[in-house]
């Protein structure tokens, strides 16, 4: 199973993740950081299983993140 992982605490709020993959990401109105939608929160690390068909786009999002806080495993 492929998982999308976000280390949210280190997010700088650039918004590239939401721009590239809006079905998985939203920018928080409270703190301006990106939030991985429908993810389990484990000590401020957000984890969400994703479809294999979204692997390539999610990898592009992870590579585009300027602070490299998104991983695809």
Coordinates of C-alpha atoms in Angstrom, one line a residue:
X1 CA 0.0 0.0 0.0
X2 CA 1.3 3.5 -0.9
X3 CA 1.2 6.1 1.8
X4 CA 1.5 9.9 1.6
X5 CA 3.2 11.4 4.7
X6 CA 3.5 15.0 5.8
X7 CA 5.6 16.4 8.6
X8 CA 3.2 19.3 9.0
X9 CA 5.0 21.1 11.8
X10 CA 7.8 22.1 9.4
X11 CA 5.4 23.3 6.6
X12 CA 6.1 26.9 5.5
X13 CA 2.7 27.3 3.7
X14 CA 3.9 27.8 0.2
X15 CA 0.8 26.0 -1.2
X16 CA 2.5 24.1 -4.0
X17 CA 1.0 20.8 -2.7
X18 CA -2.6 22.2 -2.9
X19 CA -1.9 23.6 -6.4
X20 CA -0.6 20.3 -7.8
X21 CA -2.9 17.9 -6.0
X22 CA -6.0 19.7 -4.6
X23 CA -7.9 16.5 -4.0
X24 CA -5.4 15.7 -1.2
X25 CA -4.3 19.0 0.2
X26 CA -5.9 22.2 1.7
X27 CA -4.3 25.3 3.2
X28 CA -5.4 25.9 6.8
X29 CA -7.1 29.2 7.5
X30 CA -5.9 29.0 11.1
X31 CA -2.1 28.8 10.6
X32 CA -1.5 29.0 6.9
X33 CA 0.1 25.6 6.6
X34 CA -0.9 22.8 4.3
X35 CA -3.0 19.9 5.6
X36 CA -3.2 16.4 4.2
X37 CA -6.9 15.7 3.9
X38 CA -8.4 12.6 5.6
X39 CA -5.1 11.7 7.2
X40 CA -4.3 10.0 10.5
X41 CA -2.4 12.4 12.8
X42 CA 0.4 10.7 14.7
X43 CA 2.3 13.3 16.7
X44 CA 1.8 16.0 14.1
X45 CA 2.8 13.6 11.3
X46 CA -0.1 13.2 8.9
X47 CA -0.3 9.8 7.1
X48 CA -2.8 8.8 4.4
X49 CA -3.0 5.7 2.2
X50 CA -3.4 6.7 -1.4
X51 CA -4.3 4.8 -4.6
X52 CA -1.4 3.5 -6.8
X53 CA -2.8 5.7 -9.6
X54 CA -1.9 8.8 -7.6
X55 CA 1.7 7.7 -6.9
X56 CA 3.3 9.7 -9.7
X57 CA 1.4 12.9 -8.9
X58 CA 2.1 12.5 -5.2
X59 CA 5.8 12.0 -5.9
X60 CA 5.8 15.2 -8.0
X61 CA 4.2 17.0 -5.1
X62 CA 6.9 15.7 -2.7
X63 CA 9.7 16.7 -5.1
X64 CA 8.1 20.2 -5.5
X65 CA 7.9 20.9 -1.7
X66 CA 10.6 23.4 -1.0
X67 CA 11.2 22.2 2.6
X68 CA 10.9 18.4 1.7
X69 CA 8.3 17.6 4.4
X70 CA 6.2 15.3 2.1
X71 CA 7.1 11.7 1.5
X72 CA 5.6 9.0 -0.6
X73 CA 6.3 5.4 0.6

